[in-house]
Amino acid sequence: MSKKETTYSINQEVIEEKEYSTLNLGPTHPATHGIFQNVLKMDGEIIHEATPTIGYIHRAFEKLAERRPYAQITPITDRLNYCSSPINNMGWYMTVEKLLGAKIPKRAEYHRVIIMELSRIADHIICNSVIGVDTGAMTGFLYIFQWREKIYEIFEEICGARLTTNIGRIGGFDKEWSKKTWDLIDTFLKEYPKGLQEFANLLERNKIFMDRTVNCGPISAEMALSYSFVGPNLRAAGIDYDVRVMNPYSSYEDFTFTVPVGTQGDTYDRFMVRQHEMWQSLSIIEQAIKKMPEGPMHADLPDFFLPPKEQVYNNMEALIYHFKIVMGETDIPKGEVYHCVEGGNGELGFYLISDGGRTPFRLHFRRPCFIYYQAYPEMVKGIMLSDAILTMSSMNVIAGELDA
Amino acid sequence: MAKEIIKRTKPEIAKMPDGLEGPGFFATKLEDVVGMARKNSLWPLPFATSCCGIEFMATMASHYDLGRFGSERLSFSPRQADMLMVMGTIAKKMGPTLRQVYEQMAEPRWVLSVGACASSGGIFDTYSVLQGIDKIIPVDVYVPGCPPRPEQILEGVLKIQEMAQNESFRRRNSDEYKKMLNSYGIE
Amino acid sequence: MELLEIVNTKLKEHFAGDIESAEMLYDYPVFTIQKDRIHDVLKFLKEDETLNFHFLTDLCGMQTADEKQLGVIYHLHNMPKNHRIRLKTFFDINKPEVATATDLWPAANWMERETYDFFGVRFKGHPNLKRILNVDEMDIFPMRKEYPLEDQTRDDKNDSMFGR
């Protein structure tokens, strides 16, 4: 379907007559990772205007959260950025702990850091390998997905689930991790650098990849800030904003790591920032294991401490206690709190208003994808369709986080 | 009841149907041969919307490898696909798109509903989520789980393969099938 | 505490009568502003050199507990100095109109559309105020307390089994 558009000068003379065609990059498309629609007005192969439509997977998380007690909201947070669910879970726990004013033992915080960095690696594996697939490099995807399986094995040892983990508790962890978990983590730390280096050798200095991705969908730092970019996308544009450094949570101030920053904000910079962040995450996990302090694994929160499973299955009081906590019959203070963590895509914020009841009065998720995807029409103006696809996949737009 | 573990020394490529064999000829039922061909070459259309889509990516990757069952070529065009794998939550906004994709597929087509959300709405009993895709399209196999493990998705695909193998030629033109499609409003 | 004092003093210089409250909630200075002046307050906070709240972290809506008022909450951030504040503004549910913030921050565009979609808050001057997450034909504002979570038109749920 094409439309003629004529540009007139002041004197009503025709300067330019262009025929635009409309292309529907529909909700189901192999290259859009997740379901969102873009209606593109194109002049041949060059995009003149893009109109995104989202909401195809709107699951009403915020309304659902008003119905569920605090301990039952974690599975919902899992499904926000489902490529790195443990980070969402930990963010939610920290929000509730801030509301309660609880102090978490250092040992539990270091364990949380290990889990969050592992899931950050998992998230960046998906994003970077899929950028490779979109440029045609299937091999990188197949090689590096094997390492995601190893991370899944670690999560499975700790909490039983691979993807939507619901890991940990409000207040820490339920029990010490098994020896097998630590062996798996040690093996991962020894072997993953080789796998990551292999993937890096395939793509990082590959001329074809660089020709495709350098100068593809750039964004300047001023525009990125005005569109409230966060995370790797903002760091690729040159601003070193990382919530772990600026507002440290969960003992991140005890670790030394660098925050990689790009220059142009194009696809190649976004790819490289994520690559370097994976190396930094490995270093953080090693530091956490080396400096691990002794202590309890759960904070002293009698109202939120779920009894150990052996007692729950054998002892009546423990069963009743477990039931009461999970069903929300515990006292929550009134108040409102905003807490943010550095998710795979940037600042993931939880704005919680509690009125003292069993369920939150209002819970709002500050979802980074939703906010920075607005800049997409600006970023693709005047570039070709295949570059626009790459720009979208390098921004790591996860549909679950976009729509909530 | 545990299945008997058959130890194999040579990999079996595809099980031959029963038939009468002789020098230079092999006589069997046409339905068996076509069933064998259909079963081992189901081209899926991955309709991945959310978290189950990531488990599908893991199924497709080298560890669990969907390709060894014949589904090597993923077709994103419905006109070229045999099997529609709906993975993830379908919201009411997405319903018409799913319906359009299903209608574009040519017979014989099978539908695999992966995950709790696609089968019944999952944990999202809300105003915006379609409570199961079988409200708008007919489904052959449901794979429950949130998300289901890759082994479960593979078992779902194997069940579809069983259905593809044993299906009679007349099924898609029979009155019962047409009545079922009409109940969904599909001609 | 100091940030609360600094911002409060600066705001009082220009908007003395419009600040309904200024308090510290957990670790955030929170200001409640009159609905008609919220745009000017935001502009001042963004453009003042010492305050410099150049980054809009979040914009969301809420309904008060008595269900008679709607509110819009802004979270602002000053990255170089690492200052964060929260602004709130409330208005009657029967006349939910506020000035838009899209001229100050383009990022507010979709956030305001989401607030409109969920609560029905109309932002004056918004370039494209229509629904973003729900279907376009929906005529209710689902996040308001009066509307239920579940789809009421379902006929396949057996309530006797679920003890509703």
mmCIF file of C-alpha atoms in Angstrom, chain A residues 47-175:
data_model
loop_
_atom_site.group_PDB
_atom_site.id
_atom_site.type_symbol
_atom_site.label_atom_id
_atom_site.label_comp_id
_atom_site.label_asym_id
_atom_site.label_seq_id
_atom_site.Cartn_x
_atom_site.Cartn_y
_atom_site.Cartn_z
ATOM 1 C CA ILE A 47 12.318 4.071 7.030
ATOM 2 C CA HIS A 48 10.607 7.403 7.187
ATOM 3 C CA GLU A 49 8.488 6.884 10.278
ATOM 4 C CA ALA A 50 7.782 4.099 12.729
ATOM 5 C CA THR A 51 4.693 3.740 14.910
ATOM 6 C CA PRO A 52 5.078 1.100 17.587
ATOM 7 C CA THR A 53 2.147 -0.681 19.191
ATOM 8 C CA ILE A 54 2.690 -2.660 22.366
ATOM 9 C CA GLY A 55 0.435 -4.365 24.850
ATOM 10 C CA TYR A 56 0.143 -7.710 23.105
ATOM 11 C CA ILE A 57 1.205 -9.515 26.237
ATOM 12 C CA HIS A 58 -0.289 -7.243 28.868
ATOM 13 C CA ARG A 59 -0.909 -9.477 31.852
ATOM 14 C CA ALA A 60 -1.980 -6.836 34.381
ATOM 15 C CA PHE A 61 0.852 -7.412 36.848
ATOM 16 C CA GLU A 62 0.183 -4.263 38.811
ATOM 17 C CA LYS A 63 -3.456 -5.119 39.369
ATOM 18 C CA LEU A 64 -2.558 -8.734 40.113
ATOM 19 C CA ALA A 65 -0.072 -7.579 42.741
ATOM 20 C CA GLU A 66 -2.830 -5.774 44.624
ATOM 21 C CA ARG A 67 -4.535 -9.094 45.125
ATOM 22 C CA ARG A 68 -1.599 -11.189 46.294
ATOM 23 C CA PRO A 69 0.182 -11.215 49.673
ATOM 24 C CA TYR A 70 3.795 -10.108 49.751
ATOM 25 C CA ALA A 71 5.272 -13.595 49.706
ATOM 26 C CA GLN A 72 3.217 -14.512 46.660
ATOM 27 C CA ILE A 73 4.255 -11.589 44.482
ATOM 28 C CA THR A 74 7.681 -13.041 43.729
ATOM 29 C CA PRO A 75 6.402 -15.330 40.935
ATOM 30 C CA ILE A 76 4.959 -12.257 39.233
ATOM 31 C CA THR A 77 8.280 -10.428 39.390
ATOM 32 C CA ASP A 78 9.908 -13.510 37.836
ATOM 33 C CA ARG A 79 7.965 -12.885 34.684
ATOM 34 C CA LEU A 80 9.014 -9.288 34.152
ATOM 35 C CA ASN A 81 12.418 -9.697 32.526
ATOM 36 C CA TYR A 82 12.226 -13.435 32.301
ATOM 37 C CA CYS A 83 15.735 -13.835 30.934
ATOM 38 C CA SER A 84 17.156 -12.849 34.310
ATOM 39 C CA SER A 85 14.419 -13.599 36.819
ATOM 40 C CA PRO A 86 16.605 -13.852 39.958
ATOM 41 C CA ILE A 87 17.472 -10.149 39.686
ATOM 42 C CA ASN A 88 13.784 -9.252 39.690
ATOM 43 C CA ASN A 89 13.172 -11.506 42.686
ATOM 44 C CA MET A 90 16.015 -10.001 44.676
ATOM 45 C CA GLY A 91 14.846 -6.500 43.806
ATOM 46 C CA TRP A 92 11.393 -7.298 45.181
ATOM 47 C CA TYR A 93 12.808 -8.808 48.363
ATOM 48 C CA MET A 94 14.979 -5.754 48.923
ATOM 49 C CA THR A 95 11.978 -3.464 48.444
ATOM 50 C CA VAL A 96 10.011 -5.300 51.112
ATOM 51 C CA GLU A 97 13.024 -5.390 53.402
ATOM 52 C CA LYS A 98 13.418 -1.642 52.988
ATOM 53 C CA LEU A 99 9.783 -1.223 53.965
ATOM 54 C CA LEU A 100 10.286 -3.394 57.024
ATOM 55 C CA GLY A 101 13.589 -1.736 57.879
ATOM 56 C CA ALA A 102 15.263 -5.132 58.044
ATOM 57 C CA LYS A 103 18.999 -5.672 58.044
ATOM 58 C CA ILE A 104 20.166 -8.620 56.016
ATOM 59 C CA PRO A 105 23.264 -10.561 57.151
ATOM 60 C CA LYS A 106 26.327 -10.065 54.978
ATOM 61 C CA ARG A 107 26.529 -13.721 54.112
ATOM 62 C CA ALA A 108 23.068 -13.702 52.586
ATOM 63 C CA GLU A 109 23.881 -10.504 50.708
ATOM 64 C CA TYR A 110 26.988 -12.040 49.163
ATOM 65 C CA HIS A 111 24.960 -15.048 48.080
ATOM 66 C CA ARG A 112 22.445 -12.667 46.524
ATOM 67 C CA VAL A 113 25.254 -10.952 44.633
ATOM 68 C CA ILE A 114 26.424 -14.281 43.222
ATOM 69 C CA ILE A 115 22.918 -15.146 42.034
ATOM 70 C CA MET A 116 22.326 -11.719 40.519
ATOM 71 C CA GLU A 117 25.599 -11.706 38.622
ATOM 72 C CA LEU A 118 24.970 -15.212 37.288
ATOM 73 C CA SER A 119 21.601 -14.157 35.984
ATOM 74 C CA ARG A 120 23.077 -10.990 34.504
ATOM 75 C CA ILE A 121 25.491 -13.216 32.566
ATOM 76 C CA ALA A 122 22.525 -15.346 31.451
ATOM 77 C CA ASP A 123 20.629 -12.287 30.234
ATOM 78 C CA HIS A 124 23.572 -10.895 28.286
ATOM 79 C CA ILE A 125 24.197 -14.317 26.734
ATOM 80 C CA ILE A 126 20.748 -14.244 25.208
ATOM 81 C CA CYS A 127 20.969 -10.650 24.042
ATOM 82 C CA ASN A 128 24.382 -10.909 22.450
ATOM 83 C CA SER A 129 23.842 -14.268 20.800
ATOM 84 C CA VAL A 130 20.555 -13.063 19.361
ATOM 85 C CA ILE A 131 22.259 -9.967 17.947
ATOM 86 C CA GLY A 132 24.547 -12.502 16.266
ATOM 87 C CA VAL A 133 21.580 -14.474 14.917
ATOM 88 C CA ASP A 134 20.033 -11.320 13.493
ATOM 89 C CA THR A 135 23.196 -10.598 11.557
ATOM 90 C CA GLY A 136 23.195 -14.179 10.340
ATOM 91 C CA ALA A 137 25.686 -15.748 12.747
ATOM 92 C CA MET A 138 23.830 -18.790 14.086
ATOM 93 C CA THR A 139 26.992 -20.454 15.355
ATOM 94 C CA GLY A 140 27.608 -18.053 18.201
ATOM 95 C CA PHE A 141 24.080 -18.617 19.473
ATOM 96 C CA LEU A 142 24.418 -22.392 19.461
ATOM 97 C CA TYR A 143 27.848 -22.385 21.105
ATOM 98 C CA ILE A 144 27.080 -20.001 23.900
ATOM 99 C CA PHE A 145 23.618 -21.287 24.779
ATOM 100 C CA GLN A 146 25.319 -24.332 26.225
ATOM 101 C CA TRP A 147 26.615 -22.078 29.009
ATOM 102 C CA ARG A 148 23.134 -20.910 29.793
ATOM 103 C CA GLU A 149 22.302 -24.553 30.476
ATOM 104 C CA LYS A 150 25.120 -24.607 33.036
ATOM 105 C CA ILE A 151 23.652 -21.557 34.753
ATOM 106 C CA TYR A 152 20.246 -23.240 34.708
ATOM 107 C CA GLU A 153 21.800 -26.237 36.479
ATOM 108 C CA ILE A 154 23.092 -23.960 39.230
ATOM 109 C CA PHE A 155 19.686 -22.331 39.686
ATOM 110 C CA GLU A 156 18.033 -25.717 39.688
ATOM 111 C CA GLU A 157 20.288 -26.952 42.483
ATOM 112 C CA ILE A 158 19.382 -23.965 44.630
ATOM 113 C CA CYS A 159 15.697 -23.503 44.017
ATOM 114 C CA GLY A 160 14.436 -26.250 41.739
ATOM 115 C CA ALA A 161 13.494 -24.178 38.721
ATOM 116 C CA ARG A 162 15.408 -23.205 35.615
ATOM 117 C CA LEU A 163 13.899 -20.075 34.244
ATOM 118 C CA THR A 164 11.269 -18.513 36.465
ATOM 119 C CA THR A 165 13.137 -19.099 39.633
ATOM 120 C CA ASN A 166 11.297 -17.553 42.617
ATOM 121 C CA ILE A 167 14.647 -17.885 44.341
ATOM 122 C CA GLY A 168 15.409 -16.942 47.952
ATOM 123 C CA ARG A 169 13.160 -15.503 50.629
ATOM 124 C CA ILE A 170 12.201 -12.102 52.008
ATOM 125 C CA GLY A 171 15.120 -11.839 54.402
ATOM 126 C CA GLY A 172 17.762 -13.981 52.732
ATOM 127 C CA PHE A 173 17.810 -17.614 51.823
ATOM 128 C CA ASP A 174 16.100 -20.583 53.370
ATOM 129 C CA LYS A 175 19.168 -22.749 53.809
#
